N, CA, C and O of each residue as an XYZ file, in Angstrom:
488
protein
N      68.758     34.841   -124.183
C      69.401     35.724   -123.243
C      70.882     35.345   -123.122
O      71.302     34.196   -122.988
N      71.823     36.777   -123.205
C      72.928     36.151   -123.064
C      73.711     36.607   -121.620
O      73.632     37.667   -121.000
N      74.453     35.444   -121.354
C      75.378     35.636   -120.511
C      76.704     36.075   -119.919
O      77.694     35.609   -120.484
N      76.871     36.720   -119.095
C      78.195     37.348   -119.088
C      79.289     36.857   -119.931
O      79.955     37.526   -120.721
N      79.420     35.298   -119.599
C      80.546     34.330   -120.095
C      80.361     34.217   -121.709
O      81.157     33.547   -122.367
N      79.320     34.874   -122.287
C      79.022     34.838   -123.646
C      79.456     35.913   -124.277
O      79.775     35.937   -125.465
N      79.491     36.956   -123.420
C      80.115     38.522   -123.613
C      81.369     38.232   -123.828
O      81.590     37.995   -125.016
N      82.403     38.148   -123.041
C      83.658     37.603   -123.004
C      83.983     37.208   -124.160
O      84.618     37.716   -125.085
N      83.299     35.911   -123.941
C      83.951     34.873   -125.378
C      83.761     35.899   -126.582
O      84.830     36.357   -126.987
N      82.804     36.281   -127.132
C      82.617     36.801   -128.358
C      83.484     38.193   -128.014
O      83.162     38.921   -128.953
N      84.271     38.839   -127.299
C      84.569     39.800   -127.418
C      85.901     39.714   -127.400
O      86.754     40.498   -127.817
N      86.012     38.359   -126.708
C      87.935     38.050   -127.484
C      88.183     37.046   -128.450
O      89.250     36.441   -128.343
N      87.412     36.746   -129.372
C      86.850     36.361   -130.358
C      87.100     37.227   -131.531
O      87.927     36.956   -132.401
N      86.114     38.613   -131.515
C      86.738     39.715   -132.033
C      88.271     40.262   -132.032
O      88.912     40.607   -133.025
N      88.688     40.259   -130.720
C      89.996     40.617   -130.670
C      90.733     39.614   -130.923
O      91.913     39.843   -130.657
N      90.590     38.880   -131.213
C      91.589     37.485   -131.978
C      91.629     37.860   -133.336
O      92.532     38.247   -134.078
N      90.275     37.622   -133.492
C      90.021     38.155   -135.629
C      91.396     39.521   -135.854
O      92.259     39.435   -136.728
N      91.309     40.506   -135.011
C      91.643     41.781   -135.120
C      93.043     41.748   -135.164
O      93.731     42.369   -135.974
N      93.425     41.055   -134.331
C      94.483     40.756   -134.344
C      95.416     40.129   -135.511
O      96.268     40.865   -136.009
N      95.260     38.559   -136.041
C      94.889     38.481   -136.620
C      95.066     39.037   -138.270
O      95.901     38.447   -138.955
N      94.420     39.964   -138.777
C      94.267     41.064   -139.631
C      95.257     41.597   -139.453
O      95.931     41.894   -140.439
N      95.616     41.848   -138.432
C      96.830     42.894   -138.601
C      98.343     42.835   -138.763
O      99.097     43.778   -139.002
N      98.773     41.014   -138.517
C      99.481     40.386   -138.627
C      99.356     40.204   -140.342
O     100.312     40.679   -140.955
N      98.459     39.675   -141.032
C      98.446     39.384   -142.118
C      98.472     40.872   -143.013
O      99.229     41.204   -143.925
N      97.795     41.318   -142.631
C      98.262     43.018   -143.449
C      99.480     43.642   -143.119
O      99.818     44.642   -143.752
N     100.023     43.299   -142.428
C     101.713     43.304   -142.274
C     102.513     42.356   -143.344
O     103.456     42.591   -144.099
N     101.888     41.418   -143.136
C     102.896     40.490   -143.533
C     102.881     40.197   -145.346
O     103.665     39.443   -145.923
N     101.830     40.970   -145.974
C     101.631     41.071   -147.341
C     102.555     41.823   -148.212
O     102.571     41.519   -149.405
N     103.393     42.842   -147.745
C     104.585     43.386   -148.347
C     104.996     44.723   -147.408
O     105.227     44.816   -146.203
N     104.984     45.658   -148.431
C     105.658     46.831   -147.766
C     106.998     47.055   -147.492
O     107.553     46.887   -148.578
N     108.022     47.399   -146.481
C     109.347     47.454   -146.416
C     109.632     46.677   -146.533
O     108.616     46.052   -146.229
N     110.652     45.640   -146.892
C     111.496     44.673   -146.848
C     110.949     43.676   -147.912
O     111.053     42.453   -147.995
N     110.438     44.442   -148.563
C     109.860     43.123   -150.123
C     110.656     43.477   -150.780
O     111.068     44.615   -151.003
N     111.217     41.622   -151.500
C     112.423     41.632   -152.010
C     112.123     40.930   -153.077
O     111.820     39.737   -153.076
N     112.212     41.788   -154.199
C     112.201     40.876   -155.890
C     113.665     40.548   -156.082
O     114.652     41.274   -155.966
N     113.540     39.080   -156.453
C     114.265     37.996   -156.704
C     114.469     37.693   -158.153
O     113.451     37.427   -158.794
N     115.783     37.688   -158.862
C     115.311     36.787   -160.164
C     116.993     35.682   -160.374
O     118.186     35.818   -160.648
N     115.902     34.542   -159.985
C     116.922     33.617   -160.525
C     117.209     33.039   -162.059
O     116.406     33.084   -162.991
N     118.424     32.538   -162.087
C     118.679     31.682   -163.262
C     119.252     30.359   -163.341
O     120.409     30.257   -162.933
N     118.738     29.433   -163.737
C     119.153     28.167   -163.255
C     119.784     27.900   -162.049
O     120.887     27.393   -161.845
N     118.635     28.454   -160.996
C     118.804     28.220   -159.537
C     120.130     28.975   -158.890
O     120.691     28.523   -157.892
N     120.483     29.939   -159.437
C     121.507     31.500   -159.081
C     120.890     32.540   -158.843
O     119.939     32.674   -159.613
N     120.971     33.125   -158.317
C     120.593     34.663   -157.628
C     121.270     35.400   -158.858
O     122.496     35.448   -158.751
N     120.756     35.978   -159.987
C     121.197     37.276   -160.598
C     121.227     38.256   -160.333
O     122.120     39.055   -160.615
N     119.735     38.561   -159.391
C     118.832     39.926   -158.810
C     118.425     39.969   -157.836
O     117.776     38.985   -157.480
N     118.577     41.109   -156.888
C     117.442     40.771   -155.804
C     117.668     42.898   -155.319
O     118.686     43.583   -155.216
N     116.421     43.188   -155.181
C     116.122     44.289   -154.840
C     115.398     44.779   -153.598
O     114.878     43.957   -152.844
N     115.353     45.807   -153.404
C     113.896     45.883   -151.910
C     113.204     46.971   -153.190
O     113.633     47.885   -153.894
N     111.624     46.102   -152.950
C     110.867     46.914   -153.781
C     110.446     48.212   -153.052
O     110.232     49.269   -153.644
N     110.367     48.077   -152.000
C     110.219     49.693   -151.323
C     111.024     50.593   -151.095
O     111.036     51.268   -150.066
N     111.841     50.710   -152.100
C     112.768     52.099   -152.230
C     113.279     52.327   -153.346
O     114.320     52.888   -153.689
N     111.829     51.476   -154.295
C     112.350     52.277   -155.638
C     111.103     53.329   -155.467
O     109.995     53.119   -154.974
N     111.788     54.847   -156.184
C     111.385     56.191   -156.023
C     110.421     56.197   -157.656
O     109.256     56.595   -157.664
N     111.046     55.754   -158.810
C     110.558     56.163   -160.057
C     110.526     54.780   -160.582
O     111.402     53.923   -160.471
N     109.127     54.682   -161.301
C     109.257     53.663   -161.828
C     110.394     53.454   -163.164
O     110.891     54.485   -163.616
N     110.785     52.136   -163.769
C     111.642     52.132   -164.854
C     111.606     50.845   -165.095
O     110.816     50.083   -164.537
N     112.685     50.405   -166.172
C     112.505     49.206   -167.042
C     113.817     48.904   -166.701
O     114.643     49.814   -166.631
N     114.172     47.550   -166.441
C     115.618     46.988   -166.060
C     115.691     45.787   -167.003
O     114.967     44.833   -166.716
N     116.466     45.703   -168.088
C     117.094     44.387   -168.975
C     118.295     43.693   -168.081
O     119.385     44.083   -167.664
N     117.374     42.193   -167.982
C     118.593     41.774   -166.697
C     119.600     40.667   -167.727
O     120.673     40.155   -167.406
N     118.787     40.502   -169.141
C     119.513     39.476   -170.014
C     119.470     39.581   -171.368
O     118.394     39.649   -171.962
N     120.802     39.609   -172.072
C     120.901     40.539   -173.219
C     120.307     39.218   -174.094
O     119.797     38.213   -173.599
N     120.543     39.535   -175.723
C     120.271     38.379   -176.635
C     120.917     37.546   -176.548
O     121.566     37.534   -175.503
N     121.099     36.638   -177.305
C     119.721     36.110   -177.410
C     118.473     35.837   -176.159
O     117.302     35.640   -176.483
N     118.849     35.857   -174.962
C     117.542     35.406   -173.541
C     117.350     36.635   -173.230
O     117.803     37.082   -172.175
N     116.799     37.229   -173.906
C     116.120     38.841   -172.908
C     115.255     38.781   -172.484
O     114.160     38.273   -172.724
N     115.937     39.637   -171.360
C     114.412     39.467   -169.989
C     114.396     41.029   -169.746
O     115.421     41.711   -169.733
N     113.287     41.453   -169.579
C     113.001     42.967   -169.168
C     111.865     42.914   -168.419
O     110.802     42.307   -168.556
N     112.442     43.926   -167.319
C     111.700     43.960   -166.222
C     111.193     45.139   -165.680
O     111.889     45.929   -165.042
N     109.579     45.343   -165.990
C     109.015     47.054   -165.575
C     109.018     46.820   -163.890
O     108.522     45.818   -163.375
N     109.454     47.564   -163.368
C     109.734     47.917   -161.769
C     109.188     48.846   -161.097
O     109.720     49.826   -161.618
N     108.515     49.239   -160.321
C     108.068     50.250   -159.559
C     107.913     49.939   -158.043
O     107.806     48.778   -157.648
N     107.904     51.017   -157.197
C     107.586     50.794   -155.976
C     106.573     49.837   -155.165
O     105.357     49.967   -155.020
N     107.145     49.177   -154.845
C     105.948     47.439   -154.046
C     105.933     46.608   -155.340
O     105.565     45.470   -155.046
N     106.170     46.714   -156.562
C     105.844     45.494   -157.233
C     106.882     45.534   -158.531
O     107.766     46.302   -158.910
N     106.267     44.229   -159.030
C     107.386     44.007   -160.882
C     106.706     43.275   -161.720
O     105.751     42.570   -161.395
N     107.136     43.391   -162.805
C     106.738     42.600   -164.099
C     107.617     42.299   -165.017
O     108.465     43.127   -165.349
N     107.544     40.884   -165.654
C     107.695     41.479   -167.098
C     107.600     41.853   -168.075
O     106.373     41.868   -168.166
N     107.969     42.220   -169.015
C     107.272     43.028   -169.745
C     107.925     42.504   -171.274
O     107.212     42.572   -172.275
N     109.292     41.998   -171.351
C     110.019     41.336   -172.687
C     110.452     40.223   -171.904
O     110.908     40.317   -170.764
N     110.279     39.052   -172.621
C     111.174     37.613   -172.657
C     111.272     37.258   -173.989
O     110.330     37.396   -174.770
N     112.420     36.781   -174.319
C     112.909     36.344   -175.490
C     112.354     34.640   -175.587
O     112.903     33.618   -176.000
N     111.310     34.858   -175.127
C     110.457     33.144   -174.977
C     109.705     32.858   -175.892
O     109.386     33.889   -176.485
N     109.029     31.539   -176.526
C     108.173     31.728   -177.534
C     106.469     31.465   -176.973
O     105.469     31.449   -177.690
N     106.536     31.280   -175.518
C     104.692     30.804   -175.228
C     104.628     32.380   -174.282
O     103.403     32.390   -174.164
N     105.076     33.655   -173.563
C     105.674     34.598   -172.812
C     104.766     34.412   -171.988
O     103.864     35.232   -172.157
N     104.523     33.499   -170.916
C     103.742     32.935   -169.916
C     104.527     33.791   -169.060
O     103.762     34.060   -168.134
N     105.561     34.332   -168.867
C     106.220     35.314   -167.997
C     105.269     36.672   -167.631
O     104.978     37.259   -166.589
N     104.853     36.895   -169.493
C     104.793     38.271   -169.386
C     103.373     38.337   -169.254
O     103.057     39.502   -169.016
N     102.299     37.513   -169.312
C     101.677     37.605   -169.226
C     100.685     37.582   -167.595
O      99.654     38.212   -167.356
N     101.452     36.620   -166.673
C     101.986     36.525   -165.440
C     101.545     38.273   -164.853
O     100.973     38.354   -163.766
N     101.758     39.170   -165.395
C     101.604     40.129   -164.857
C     102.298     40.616   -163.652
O     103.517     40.486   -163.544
N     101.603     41.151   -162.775
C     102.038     42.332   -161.461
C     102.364     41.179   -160.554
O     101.712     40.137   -160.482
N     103.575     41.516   -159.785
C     104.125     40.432   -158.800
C     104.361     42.015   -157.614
O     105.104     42.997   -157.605
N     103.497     41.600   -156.949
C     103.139     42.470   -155.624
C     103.849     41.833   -154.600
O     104.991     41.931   -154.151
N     102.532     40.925   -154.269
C     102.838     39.935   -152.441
C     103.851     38.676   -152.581
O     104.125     37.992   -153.567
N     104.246     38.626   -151.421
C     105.105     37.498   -151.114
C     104.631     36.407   -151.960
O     103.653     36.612   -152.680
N     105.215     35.261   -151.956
C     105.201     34.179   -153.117
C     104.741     34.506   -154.533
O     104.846     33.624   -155.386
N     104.257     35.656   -154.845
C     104.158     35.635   -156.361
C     105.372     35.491   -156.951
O     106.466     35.695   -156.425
N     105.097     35.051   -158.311
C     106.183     34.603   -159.184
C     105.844     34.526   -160.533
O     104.680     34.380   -160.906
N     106.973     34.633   -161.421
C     107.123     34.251   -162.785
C     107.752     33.582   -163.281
O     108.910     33.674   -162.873
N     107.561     32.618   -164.294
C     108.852     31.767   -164.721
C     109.110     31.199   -165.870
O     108.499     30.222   -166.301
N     109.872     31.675   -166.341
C     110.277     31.948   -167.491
C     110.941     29.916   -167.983
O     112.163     29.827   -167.858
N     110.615     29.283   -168.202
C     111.205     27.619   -168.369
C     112.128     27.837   -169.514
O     113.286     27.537   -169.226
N     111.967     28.252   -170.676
C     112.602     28.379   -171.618
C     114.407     29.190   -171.544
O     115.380     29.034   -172.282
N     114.203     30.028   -170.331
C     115.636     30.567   -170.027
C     116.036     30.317   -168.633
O     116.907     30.942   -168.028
N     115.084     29.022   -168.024
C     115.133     28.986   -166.436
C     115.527     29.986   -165.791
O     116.581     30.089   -165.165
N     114.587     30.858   -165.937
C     114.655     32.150   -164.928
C     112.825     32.178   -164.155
O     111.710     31.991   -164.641
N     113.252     32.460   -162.981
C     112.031     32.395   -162.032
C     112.378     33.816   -161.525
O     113.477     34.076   -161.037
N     111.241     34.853   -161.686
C     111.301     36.415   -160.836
C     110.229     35.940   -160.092
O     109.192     35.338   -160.370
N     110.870     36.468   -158.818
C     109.321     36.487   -157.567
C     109.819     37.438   -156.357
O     110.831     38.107   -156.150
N     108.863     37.228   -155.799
C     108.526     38.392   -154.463
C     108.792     37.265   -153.164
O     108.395     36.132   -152.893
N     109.953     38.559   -152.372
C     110.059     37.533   -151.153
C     109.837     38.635   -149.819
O     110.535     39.641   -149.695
N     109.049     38.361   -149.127
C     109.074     39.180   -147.786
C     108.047     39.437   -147.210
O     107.022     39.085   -147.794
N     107.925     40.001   -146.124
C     106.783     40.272   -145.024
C     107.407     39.418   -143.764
O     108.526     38.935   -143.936
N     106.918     39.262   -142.836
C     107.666     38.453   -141.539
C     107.402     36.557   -141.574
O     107.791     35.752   -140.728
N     106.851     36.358   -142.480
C     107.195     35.011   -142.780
C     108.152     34.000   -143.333
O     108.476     32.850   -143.035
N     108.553     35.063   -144.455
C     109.962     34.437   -145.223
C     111.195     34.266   -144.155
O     111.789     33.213   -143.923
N     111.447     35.583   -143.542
C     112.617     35.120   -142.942
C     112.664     33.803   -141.980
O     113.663     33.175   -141.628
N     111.267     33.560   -141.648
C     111.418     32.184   -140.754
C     111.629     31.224   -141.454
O     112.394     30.291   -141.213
N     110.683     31.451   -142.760
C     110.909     30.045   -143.709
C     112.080     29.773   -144.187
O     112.233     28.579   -144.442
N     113.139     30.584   -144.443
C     114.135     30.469   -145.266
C     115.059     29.777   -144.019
O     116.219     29.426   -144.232
């Protein structure tokens, strides 16, 4: 048998969880996600992925270090590195915050920065 004080608890319990959820589904991307691509620890790039309209292909580094980058709305890839193991490209879809790619061979690191956590961390 349960008790009033058992009602309660489990029912802001729930509303904690709920809560919660909704903070973290915020905080996974959406407006203000920002693809990053450094090069030996320099800012080359940095975009808001939520206001690209059409997807497209961006070459951020000619030959010999080419880097090409498929782009679309909320996320990136790459898609060419002038690398010989392309652990970049294989790396795939960089959606949510902290994903990343990194290229060692041209010290270039592309990643995803944003949701309401980064700005505290930074």
């Amino acid at each position: 048998m349960k008790k009033k004080g058992d009602l309660w608890l489990i029912g802001g319990l729930v509303l904690l969880i709920g809560i919660a959820f909704i903070f973290w589904a915020l905080s996974r991307g959406g407006e203000g996600t920002m693809l990053v691509v450094l090069q030996d620890g320099r800012e080359i790039c940095r975009m808001d992925l939520a206001r690209v309209e059409t997807p497209y292909q961006m070459t951020l580094l000619e030959e010999p270090e080419k880097l090409v980058l498929e782009i679309e709305r909320g996320r990136a890839r790459v898609v060419e590195a002038a690398c010989p193991d392309k652990l970049c490209e294989r790396t795939g879809w960089l959606e949510k915050p902290m994903d990343q790619a990194v290229c060692l061979p041209q010290r270039v690191i592309v990643r995803i920065e944003g949701g309401r956590l980064d700005g505290v961390a930074q």
